[in-house]
PDB file of C-alpha atoms and ligand atoms in Angstrom:
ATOM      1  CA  UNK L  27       4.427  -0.353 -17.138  1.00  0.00           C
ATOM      2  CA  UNK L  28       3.985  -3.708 -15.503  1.00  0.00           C
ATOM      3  CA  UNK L  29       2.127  -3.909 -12.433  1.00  0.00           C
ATOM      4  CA  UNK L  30       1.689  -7.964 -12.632  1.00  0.00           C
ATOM      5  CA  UNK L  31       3.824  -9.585  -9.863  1.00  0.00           C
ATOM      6  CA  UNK L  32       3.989  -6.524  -7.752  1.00  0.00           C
ATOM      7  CA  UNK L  33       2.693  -6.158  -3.957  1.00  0.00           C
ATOM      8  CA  UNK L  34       2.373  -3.202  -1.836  1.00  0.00           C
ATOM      9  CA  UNK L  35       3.192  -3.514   1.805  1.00  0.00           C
ATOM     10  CA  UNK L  36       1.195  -1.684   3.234  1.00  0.00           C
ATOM     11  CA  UNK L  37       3.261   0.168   5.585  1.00  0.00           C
ATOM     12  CA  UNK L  38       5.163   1.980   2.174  1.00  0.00           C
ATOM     13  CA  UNK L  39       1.616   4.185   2.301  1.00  0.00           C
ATOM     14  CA  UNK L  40       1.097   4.025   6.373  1.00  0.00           C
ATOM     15  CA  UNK L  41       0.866   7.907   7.138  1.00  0.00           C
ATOM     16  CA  UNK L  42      -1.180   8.480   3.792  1.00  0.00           C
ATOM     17  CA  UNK L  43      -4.428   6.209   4.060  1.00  0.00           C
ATOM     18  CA  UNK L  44      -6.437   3.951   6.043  1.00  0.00           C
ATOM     19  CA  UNK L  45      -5.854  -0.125   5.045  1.00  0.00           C
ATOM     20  CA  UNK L  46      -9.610   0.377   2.682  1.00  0.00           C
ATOM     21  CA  UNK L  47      -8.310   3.654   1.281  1.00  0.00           C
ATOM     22  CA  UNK L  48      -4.416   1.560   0.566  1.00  0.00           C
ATOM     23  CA  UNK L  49      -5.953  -0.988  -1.407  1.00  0.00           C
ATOM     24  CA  UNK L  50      -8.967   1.288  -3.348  1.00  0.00           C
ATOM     25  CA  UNK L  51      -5.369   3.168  -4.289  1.00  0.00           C
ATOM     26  CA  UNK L  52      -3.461   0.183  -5.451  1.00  0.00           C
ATOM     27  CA  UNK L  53      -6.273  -0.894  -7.385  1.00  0.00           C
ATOM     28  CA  UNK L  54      -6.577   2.111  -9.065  1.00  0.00           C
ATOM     29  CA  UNK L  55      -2.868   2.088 -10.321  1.00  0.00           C
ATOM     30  CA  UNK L  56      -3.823  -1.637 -11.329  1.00  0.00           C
ATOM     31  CA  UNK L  57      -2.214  -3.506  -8.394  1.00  0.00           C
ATOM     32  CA  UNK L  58      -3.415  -6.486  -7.850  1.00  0.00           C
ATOM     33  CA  UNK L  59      -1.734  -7.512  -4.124  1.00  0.00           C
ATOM     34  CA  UNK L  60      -1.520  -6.352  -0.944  1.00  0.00           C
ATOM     35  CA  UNK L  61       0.229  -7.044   2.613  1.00  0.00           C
ATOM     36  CA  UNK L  62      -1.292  -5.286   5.304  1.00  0.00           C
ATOM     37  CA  UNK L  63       0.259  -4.693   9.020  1.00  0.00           C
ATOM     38  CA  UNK L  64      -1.831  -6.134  11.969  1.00  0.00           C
ATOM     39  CA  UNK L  65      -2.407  -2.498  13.421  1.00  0.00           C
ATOM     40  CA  UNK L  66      -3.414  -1.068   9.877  1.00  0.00           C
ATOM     41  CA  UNK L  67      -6.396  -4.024  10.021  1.00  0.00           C
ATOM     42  CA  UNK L  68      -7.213  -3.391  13.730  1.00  0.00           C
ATOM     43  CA  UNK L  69      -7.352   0.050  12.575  1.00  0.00           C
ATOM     44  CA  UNK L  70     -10.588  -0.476  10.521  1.00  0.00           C
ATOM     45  CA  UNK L  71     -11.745  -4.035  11.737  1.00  0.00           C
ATOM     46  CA  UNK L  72     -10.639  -7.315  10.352  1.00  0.00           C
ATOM     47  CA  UNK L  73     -14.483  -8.004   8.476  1.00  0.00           C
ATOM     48  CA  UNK L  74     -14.001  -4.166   6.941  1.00  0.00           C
ATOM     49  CA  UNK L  75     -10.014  -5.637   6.011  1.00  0.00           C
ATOM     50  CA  UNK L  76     -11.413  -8.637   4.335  1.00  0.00           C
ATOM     51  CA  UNK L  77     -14.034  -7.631   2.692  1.00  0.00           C
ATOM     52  CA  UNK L  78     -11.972  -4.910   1.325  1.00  0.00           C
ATOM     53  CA  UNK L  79      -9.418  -6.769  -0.265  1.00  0.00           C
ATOM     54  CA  UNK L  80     -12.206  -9.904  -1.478  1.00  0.00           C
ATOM     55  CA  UNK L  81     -14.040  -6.581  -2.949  1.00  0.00           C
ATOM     56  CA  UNK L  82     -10.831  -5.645  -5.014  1.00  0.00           C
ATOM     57  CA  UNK L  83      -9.777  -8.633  -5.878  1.00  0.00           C
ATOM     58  CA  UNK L  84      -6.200  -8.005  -3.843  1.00  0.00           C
ATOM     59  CA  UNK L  85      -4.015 -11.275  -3.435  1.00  0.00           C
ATOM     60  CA  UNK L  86      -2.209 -10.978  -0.253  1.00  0.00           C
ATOM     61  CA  UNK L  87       1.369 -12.002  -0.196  1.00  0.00           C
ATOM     62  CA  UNK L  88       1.797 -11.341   3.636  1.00  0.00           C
ATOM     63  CA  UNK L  89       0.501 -10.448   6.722  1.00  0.00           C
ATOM     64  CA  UNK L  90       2.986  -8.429   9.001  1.00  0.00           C
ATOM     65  CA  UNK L  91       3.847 -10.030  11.812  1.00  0.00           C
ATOM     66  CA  UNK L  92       4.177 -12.647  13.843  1.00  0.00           C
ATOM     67  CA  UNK L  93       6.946 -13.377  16.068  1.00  0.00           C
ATOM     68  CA  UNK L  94       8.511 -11.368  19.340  1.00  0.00           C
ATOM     69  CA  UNK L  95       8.788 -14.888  20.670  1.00  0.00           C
ATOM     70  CA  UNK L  96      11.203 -14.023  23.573  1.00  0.00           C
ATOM     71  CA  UNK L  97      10.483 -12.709  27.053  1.00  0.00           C
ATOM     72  CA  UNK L  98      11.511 -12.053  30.372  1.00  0.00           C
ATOM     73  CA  UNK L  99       9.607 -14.876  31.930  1.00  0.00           C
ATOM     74  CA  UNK L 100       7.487 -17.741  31.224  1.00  0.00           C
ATOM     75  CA  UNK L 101       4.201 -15.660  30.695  1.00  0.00           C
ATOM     76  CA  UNK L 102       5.267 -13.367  28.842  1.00  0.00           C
ATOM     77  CA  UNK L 103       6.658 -16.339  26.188  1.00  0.00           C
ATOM     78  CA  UNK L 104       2.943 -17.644  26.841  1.00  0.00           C
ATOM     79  CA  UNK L 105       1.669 -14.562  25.790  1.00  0.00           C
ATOM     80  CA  UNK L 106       3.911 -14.210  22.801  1.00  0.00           C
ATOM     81  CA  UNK L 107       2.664 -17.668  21.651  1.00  0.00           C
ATOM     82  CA  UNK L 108      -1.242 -16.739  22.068  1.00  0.00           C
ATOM     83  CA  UNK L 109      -0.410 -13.537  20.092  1.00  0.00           C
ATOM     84  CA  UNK L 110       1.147 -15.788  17.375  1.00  0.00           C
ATOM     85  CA  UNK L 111      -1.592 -17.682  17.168  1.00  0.00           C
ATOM     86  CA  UNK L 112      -4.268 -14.690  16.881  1.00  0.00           C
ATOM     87  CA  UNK L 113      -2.466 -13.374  14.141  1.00  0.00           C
ATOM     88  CA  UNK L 114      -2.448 -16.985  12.055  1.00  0.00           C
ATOM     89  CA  UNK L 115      -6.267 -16.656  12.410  1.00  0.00           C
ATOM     90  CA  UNK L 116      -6.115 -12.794  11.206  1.00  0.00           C
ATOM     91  CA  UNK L 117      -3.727 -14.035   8.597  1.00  0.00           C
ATOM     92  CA  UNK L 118      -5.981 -17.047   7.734  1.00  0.00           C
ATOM     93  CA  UNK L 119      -9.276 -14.949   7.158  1.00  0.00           C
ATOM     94  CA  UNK L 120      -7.578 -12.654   5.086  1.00  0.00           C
ATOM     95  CA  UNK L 121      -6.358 -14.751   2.419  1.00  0.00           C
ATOM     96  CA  UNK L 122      -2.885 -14.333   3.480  1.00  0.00           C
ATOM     97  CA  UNK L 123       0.388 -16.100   1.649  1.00  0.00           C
ATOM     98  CA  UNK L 124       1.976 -15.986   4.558  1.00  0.00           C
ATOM     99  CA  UNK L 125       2.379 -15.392   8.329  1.00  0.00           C
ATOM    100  CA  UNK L 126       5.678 -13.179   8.524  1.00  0.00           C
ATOM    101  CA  UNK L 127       7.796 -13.394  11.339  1.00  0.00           C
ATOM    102  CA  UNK L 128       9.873 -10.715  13.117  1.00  0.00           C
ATOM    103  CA  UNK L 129      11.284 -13.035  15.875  1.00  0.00           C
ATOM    104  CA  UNK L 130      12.101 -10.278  18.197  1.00  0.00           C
ATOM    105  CA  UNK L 131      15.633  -9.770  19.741  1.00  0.00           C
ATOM    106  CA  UNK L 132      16.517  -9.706  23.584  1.00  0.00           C
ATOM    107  CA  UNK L 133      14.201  -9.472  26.537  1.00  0.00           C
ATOM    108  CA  UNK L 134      14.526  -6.678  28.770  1.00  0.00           C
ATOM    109  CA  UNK L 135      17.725  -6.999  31.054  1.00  0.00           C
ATOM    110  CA  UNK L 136      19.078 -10.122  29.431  1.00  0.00           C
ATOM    111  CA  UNK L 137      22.713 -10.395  27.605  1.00  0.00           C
ATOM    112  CA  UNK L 138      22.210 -13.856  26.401  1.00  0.00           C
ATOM    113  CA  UNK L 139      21.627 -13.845  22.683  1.00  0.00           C
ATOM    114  CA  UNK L 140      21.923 -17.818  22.693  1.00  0.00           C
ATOM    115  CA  UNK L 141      19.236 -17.859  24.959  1.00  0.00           C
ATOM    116  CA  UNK L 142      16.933 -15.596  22.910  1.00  0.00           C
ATOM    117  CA  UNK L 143      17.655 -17.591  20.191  1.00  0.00           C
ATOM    118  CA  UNK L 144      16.353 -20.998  21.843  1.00  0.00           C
ATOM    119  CA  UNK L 145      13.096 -18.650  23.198  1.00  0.00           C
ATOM    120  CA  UNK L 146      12.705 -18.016  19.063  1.00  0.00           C
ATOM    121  CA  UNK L 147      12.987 -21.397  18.141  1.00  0.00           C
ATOM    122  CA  UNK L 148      10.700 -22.954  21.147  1.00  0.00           C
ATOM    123  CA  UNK L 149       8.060 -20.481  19.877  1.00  0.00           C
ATOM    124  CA  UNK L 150       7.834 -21.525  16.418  1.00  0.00           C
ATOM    125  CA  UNK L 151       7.614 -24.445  17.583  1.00  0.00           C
ATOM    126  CA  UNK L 152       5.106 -24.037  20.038  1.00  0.00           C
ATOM    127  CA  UNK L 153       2.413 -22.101  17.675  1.00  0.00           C
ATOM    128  CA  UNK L 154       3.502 -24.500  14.411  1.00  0.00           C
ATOM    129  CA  UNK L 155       0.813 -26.878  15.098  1.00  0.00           C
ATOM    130  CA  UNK L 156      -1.745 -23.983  15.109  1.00  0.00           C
ATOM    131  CA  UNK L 157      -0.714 -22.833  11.519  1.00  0.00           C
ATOM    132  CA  UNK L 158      -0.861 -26.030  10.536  1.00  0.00           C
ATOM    133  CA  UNK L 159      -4.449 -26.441  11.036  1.00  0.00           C
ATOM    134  CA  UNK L 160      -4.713 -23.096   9.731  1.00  0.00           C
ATOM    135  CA  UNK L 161      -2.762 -23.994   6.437  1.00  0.00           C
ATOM    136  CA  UNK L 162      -1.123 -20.413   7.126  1.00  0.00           C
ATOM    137  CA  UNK L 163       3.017 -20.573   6.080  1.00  0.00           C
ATOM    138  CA  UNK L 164       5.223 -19.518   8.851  1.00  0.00           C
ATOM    139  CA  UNK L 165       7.896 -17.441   6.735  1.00  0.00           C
ATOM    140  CA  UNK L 166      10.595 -16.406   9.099  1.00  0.00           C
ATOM    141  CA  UNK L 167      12.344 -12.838   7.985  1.00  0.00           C
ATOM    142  CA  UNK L 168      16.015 -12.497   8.914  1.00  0.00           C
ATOM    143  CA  UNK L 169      16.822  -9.183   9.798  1.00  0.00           C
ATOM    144  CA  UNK L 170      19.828  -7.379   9.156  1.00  0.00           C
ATOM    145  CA  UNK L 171      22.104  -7.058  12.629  1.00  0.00           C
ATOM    146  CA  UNK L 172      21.662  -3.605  13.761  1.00  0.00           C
ATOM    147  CA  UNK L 173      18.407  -5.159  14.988  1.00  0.00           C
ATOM    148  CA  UNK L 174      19.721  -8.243  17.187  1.00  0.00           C
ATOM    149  CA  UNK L 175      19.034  -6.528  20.145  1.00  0.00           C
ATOM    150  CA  UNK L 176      15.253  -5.035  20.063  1.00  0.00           C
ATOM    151  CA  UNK L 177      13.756  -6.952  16.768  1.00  0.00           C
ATOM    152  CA  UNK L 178      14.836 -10.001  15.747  1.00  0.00           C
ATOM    153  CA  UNK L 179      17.908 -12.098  16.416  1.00  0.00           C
ATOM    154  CA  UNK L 180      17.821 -14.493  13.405  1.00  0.00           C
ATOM    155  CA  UNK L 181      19.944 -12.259  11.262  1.00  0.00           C
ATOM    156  CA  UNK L 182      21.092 -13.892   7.863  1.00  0.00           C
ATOM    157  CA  UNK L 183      19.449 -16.341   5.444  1.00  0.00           C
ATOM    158  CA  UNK L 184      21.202 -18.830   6.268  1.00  0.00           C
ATOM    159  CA  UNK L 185      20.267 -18.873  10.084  1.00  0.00           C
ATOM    160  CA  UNK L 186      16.556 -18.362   9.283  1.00  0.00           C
ATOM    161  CA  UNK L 187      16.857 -21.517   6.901  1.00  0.00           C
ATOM    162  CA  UNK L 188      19.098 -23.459   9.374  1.00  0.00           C
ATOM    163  CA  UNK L 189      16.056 -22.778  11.841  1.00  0.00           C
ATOM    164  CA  UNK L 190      13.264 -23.495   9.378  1.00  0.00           C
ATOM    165  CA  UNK L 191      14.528 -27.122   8.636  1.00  0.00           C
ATOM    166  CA  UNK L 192      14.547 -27.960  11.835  1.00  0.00           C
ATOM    167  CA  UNK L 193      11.168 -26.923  12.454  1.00  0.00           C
ATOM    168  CA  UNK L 194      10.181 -28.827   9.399  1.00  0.00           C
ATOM    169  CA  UNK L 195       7.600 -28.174   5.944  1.00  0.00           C
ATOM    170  CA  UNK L 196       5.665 -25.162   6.348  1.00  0.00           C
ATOM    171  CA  UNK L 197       8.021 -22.727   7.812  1.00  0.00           C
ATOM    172  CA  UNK L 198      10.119 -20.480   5.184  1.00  0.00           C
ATOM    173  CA  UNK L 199      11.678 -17.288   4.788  1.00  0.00           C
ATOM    174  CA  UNK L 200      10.812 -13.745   3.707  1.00  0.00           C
ATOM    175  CA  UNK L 201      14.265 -12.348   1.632  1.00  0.00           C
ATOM    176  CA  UNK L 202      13.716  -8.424   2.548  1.00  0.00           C
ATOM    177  CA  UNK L 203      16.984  -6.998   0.412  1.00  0.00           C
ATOM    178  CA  UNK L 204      17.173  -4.160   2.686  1.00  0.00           C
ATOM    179  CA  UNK L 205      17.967  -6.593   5.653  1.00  0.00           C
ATOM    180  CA  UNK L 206      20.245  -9.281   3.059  1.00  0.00           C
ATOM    181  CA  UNK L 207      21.599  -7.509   0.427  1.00  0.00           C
ATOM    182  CA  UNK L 208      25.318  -6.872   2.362  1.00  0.00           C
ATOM    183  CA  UNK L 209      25.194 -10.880   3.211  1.00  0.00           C
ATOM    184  CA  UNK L 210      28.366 -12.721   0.949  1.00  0.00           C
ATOM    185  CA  UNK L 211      26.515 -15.744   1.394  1.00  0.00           C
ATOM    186  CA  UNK L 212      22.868 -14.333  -0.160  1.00  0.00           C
ATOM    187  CA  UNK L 213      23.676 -16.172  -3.532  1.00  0.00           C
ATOM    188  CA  UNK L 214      24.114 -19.457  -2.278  1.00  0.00           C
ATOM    189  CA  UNK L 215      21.529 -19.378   0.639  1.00  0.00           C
ATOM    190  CA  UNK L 216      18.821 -17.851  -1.844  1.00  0.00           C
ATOM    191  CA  UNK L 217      19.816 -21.175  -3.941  1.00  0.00           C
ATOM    192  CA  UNK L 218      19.547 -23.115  -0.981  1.00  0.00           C
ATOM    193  CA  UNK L 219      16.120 -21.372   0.077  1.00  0.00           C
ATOM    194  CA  UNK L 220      14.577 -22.502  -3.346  1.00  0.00           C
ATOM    195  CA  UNK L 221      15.911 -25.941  -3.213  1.00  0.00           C
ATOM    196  CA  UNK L 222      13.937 -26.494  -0.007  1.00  0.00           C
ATOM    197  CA  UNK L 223      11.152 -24.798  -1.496  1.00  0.00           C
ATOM    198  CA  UNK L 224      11.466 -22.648   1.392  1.00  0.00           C
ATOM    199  CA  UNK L 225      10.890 -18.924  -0.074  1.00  0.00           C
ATOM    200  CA  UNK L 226       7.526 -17.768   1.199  1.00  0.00           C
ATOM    201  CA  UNK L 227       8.102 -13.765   0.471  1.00  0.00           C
ATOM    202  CA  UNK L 228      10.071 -11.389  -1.229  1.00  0.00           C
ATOM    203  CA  UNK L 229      10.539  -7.964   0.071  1.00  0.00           C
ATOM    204  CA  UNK L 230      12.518  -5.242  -1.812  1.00  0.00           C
ATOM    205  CA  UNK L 231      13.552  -1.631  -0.713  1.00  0.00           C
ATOM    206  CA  UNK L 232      16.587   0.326  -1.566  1.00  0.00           C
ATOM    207  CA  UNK L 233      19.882   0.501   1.064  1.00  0.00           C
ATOM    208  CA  UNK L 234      20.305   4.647   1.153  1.00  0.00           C
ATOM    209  CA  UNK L 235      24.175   5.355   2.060  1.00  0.00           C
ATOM    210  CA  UNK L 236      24.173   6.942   4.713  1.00  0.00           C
ATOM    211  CA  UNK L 237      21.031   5.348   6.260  1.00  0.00           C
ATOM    212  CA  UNK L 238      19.914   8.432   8.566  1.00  0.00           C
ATOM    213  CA  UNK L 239      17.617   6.027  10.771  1.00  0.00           C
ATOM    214  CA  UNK L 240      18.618   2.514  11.271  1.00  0.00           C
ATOM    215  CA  UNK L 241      13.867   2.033  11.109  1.00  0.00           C
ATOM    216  CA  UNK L 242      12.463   4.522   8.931  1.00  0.00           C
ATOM    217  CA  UNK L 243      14.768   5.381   5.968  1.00  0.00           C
ATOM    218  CA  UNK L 244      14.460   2.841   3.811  1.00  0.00           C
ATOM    219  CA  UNK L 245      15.139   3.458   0.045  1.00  0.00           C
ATOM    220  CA  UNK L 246      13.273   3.153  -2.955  1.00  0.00           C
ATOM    221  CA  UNK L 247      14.325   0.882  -5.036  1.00  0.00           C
ATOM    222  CA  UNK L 248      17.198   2.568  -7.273  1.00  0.00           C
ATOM    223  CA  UNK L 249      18.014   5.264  -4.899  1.00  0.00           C
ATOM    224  CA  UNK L 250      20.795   3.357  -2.630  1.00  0.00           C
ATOM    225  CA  UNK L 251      23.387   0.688  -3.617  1.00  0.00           C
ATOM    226  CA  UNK L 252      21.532  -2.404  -3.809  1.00  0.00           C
ATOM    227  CA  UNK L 253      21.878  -4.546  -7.091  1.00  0.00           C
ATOM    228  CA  UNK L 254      17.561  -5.300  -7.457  1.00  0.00           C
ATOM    229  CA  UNK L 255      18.504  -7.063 -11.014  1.00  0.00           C
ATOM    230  CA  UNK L 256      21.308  -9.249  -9.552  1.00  0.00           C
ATOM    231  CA  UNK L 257      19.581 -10.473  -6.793  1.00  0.00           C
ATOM    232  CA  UNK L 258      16.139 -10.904  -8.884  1.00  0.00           C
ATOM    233  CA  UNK L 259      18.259 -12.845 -11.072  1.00  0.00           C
ATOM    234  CA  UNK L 260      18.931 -15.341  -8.251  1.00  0.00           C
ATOM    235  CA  UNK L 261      15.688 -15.285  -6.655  1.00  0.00           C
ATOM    236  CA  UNK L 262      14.595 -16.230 -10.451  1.00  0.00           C
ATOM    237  CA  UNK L 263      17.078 -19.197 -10.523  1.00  0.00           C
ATOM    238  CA  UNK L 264      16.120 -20.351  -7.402  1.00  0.00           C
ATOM    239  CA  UNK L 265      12.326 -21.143  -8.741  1.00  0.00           C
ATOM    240  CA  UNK L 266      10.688 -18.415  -7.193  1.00  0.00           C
ATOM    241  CA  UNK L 267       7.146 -17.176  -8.641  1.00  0.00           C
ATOM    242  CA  UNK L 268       5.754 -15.460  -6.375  1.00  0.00           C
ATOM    243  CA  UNK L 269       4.984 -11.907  -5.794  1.00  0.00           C
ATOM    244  CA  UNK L 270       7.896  -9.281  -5.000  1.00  0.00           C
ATOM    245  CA  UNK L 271       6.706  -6.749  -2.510  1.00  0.00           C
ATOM    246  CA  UNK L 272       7.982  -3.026  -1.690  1.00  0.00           C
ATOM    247  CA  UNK L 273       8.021  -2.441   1.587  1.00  0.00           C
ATOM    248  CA  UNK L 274       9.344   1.148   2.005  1.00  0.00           C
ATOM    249  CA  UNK L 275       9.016   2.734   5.793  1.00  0.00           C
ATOM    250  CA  UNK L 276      10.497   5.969   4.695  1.00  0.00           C
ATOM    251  CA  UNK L 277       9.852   8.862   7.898  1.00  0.00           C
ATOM    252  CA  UNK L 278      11.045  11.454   6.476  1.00  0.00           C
ATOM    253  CA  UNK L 279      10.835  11.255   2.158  1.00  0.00           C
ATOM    254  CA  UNK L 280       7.920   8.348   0.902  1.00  0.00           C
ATOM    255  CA  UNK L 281       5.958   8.981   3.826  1.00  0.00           C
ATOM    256  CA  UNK L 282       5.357  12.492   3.732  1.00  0.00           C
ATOM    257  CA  UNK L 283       4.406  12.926  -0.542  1.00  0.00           C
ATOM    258  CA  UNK L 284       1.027  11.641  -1.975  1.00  0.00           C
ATOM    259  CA  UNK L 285       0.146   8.389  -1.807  1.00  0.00           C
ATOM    260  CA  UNK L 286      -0.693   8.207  -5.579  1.00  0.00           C
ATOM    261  CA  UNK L 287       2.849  10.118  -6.009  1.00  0.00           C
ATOM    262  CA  UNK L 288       4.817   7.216  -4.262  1.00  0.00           C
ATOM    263  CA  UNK L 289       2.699   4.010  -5.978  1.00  0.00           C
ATOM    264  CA  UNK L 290       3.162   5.684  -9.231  1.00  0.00           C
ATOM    265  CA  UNK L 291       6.630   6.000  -8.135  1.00  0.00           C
ATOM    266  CA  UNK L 292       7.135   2.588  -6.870  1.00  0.00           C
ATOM    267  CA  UNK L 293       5.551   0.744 -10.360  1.00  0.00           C
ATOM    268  CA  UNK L 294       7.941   3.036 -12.522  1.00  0.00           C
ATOM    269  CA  UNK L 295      11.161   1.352 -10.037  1.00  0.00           C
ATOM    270  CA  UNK L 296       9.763  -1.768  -9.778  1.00  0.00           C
ATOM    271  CA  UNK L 297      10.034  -2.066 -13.693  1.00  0.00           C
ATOM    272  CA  UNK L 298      13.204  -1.176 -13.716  1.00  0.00           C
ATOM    273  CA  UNK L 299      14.229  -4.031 -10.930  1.00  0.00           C
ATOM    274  CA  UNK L 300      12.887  -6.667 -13.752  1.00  0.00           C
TER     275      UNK L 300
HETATM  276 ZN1   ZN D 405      10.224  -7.221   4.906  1.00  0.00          ZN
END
């Protein structure tokens, strides 16, 4: 079984272990990459976080997240942006690939998406000087619609790229299939991605039909309807090297079995994805 190429988010083994005991475990099954959540690191301490992924030798193809730009009022966008920048410096001392960016949907009482969308893109802009000096990536992640209200309201590839060039070099995307996969336009905007040089991350997780919570039922790969070798195949073609990372928030299934039962589980479908 291969395990080269493969990252663990590390939310797929949130309920199990601590962010030290998640990478001990995926170093055991011979993992050799990591992205940790900014709670899961608070959690422990960000010198404990470093030093335990320095001590295993983890590569870290992400730190989870950035973004939430928009807000009711102009403090609360200031306070978005001085979050933003906190987590480029978290993101920074740990090695990180990448910043990734939820951009975070409406603000409370507002029905202008256009308006949240402008928010978005003044915040990039406002915190892309700071992860410049920081030589931390800015990948944005699209998210699939159901979430253009509460999460994020860049919601296809193409968007999140259309966004990205205007901000300039150092801001990308993360591809998450669960949020892309449905998207008739993924094949040409993954092409597009990799001409720009512009795919930072790559995120898979199976589509379960029915989805029983729009949040925390994501699939492992092989269980729902999504194509993994099709979509590799294009990610491929595009030029992409990088590391492919499962990302599995899973409430009631992943979540509640060993850890060591779902990593063993997730090299074993990750093969098959190849
Ligand atoms: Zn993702």
């Amino acid at each position: 079984m291969r395990t080269d190429g493969l990252s663990i988010n590390l939310a797929t083994v949130r309920q199990q272990w601590n962010l030290v005991e998640a990478v001990e475990a995926c170093a055991r099954h011979g993992i050799k990459a990591v992205d940790p959540w900014r709670d899961q690191v608070a959690a422990v301490g960000l010198d404990v976080a470093v030093r335990a992924i320095k001590d295993n030798g983890m590569q870290v193809s992400g730190y989870c997240r950035g973004g939430m730009f928009p807000a009711a009022d102009a403090a609360g966008r200031q306070a978005a942006i001085d979050d933003n920048k906190r987590a480029i410096d978290e993101a920074a001392a740990l090695g990180a690939q990448c910043l990734v960016l939820v951009v975070g949907g409406l603000p409370a009482g507002s029905r202008d998406i256009g308006a949240a969308r402008r928010m978005v893109a003044d915040g990039l802009a406002a915190v892309l000087p700071h992860a410049r000096a920081s030589k931390m990536p800015l990948a944005i992640e699209p998210l699939h619609p159901m979430y253009a209200g509460d999460r994020a309201c860049v919601n296809t590839l193409k968007q999140a790229l259309d966004l990205a060039e205007t901000l300039g070099d150092d801001v990308g995307v993360a591809i998450d299939t669960y949020h892309v996969w449905w998207d008739p336009e993924l094949e040409a905007q993954i092409a597009r991605a990799g001409r720009a040089r512009r795919i930072f991350g790559y995120h898979i997780c199976d589509w379960l039909v029915p989805t029983k919570d729009l949040l925390l039922d994501r699939g492992m790969m092989g269980d729902g309807v999504i194509d993994f070798q099709r979509v590799r195949g294009w990610i491929e073609q595009a030029g992409y090297t990088g590391l492919t990372e499962v990302e599995i928030f899973s409430a009631a299934n992943w979540w509640t079995k060993p850890g060591d039962e779902v990593l063993r589980t997730v090299i074993e479908r990750y093969n098959a994805t190849l």
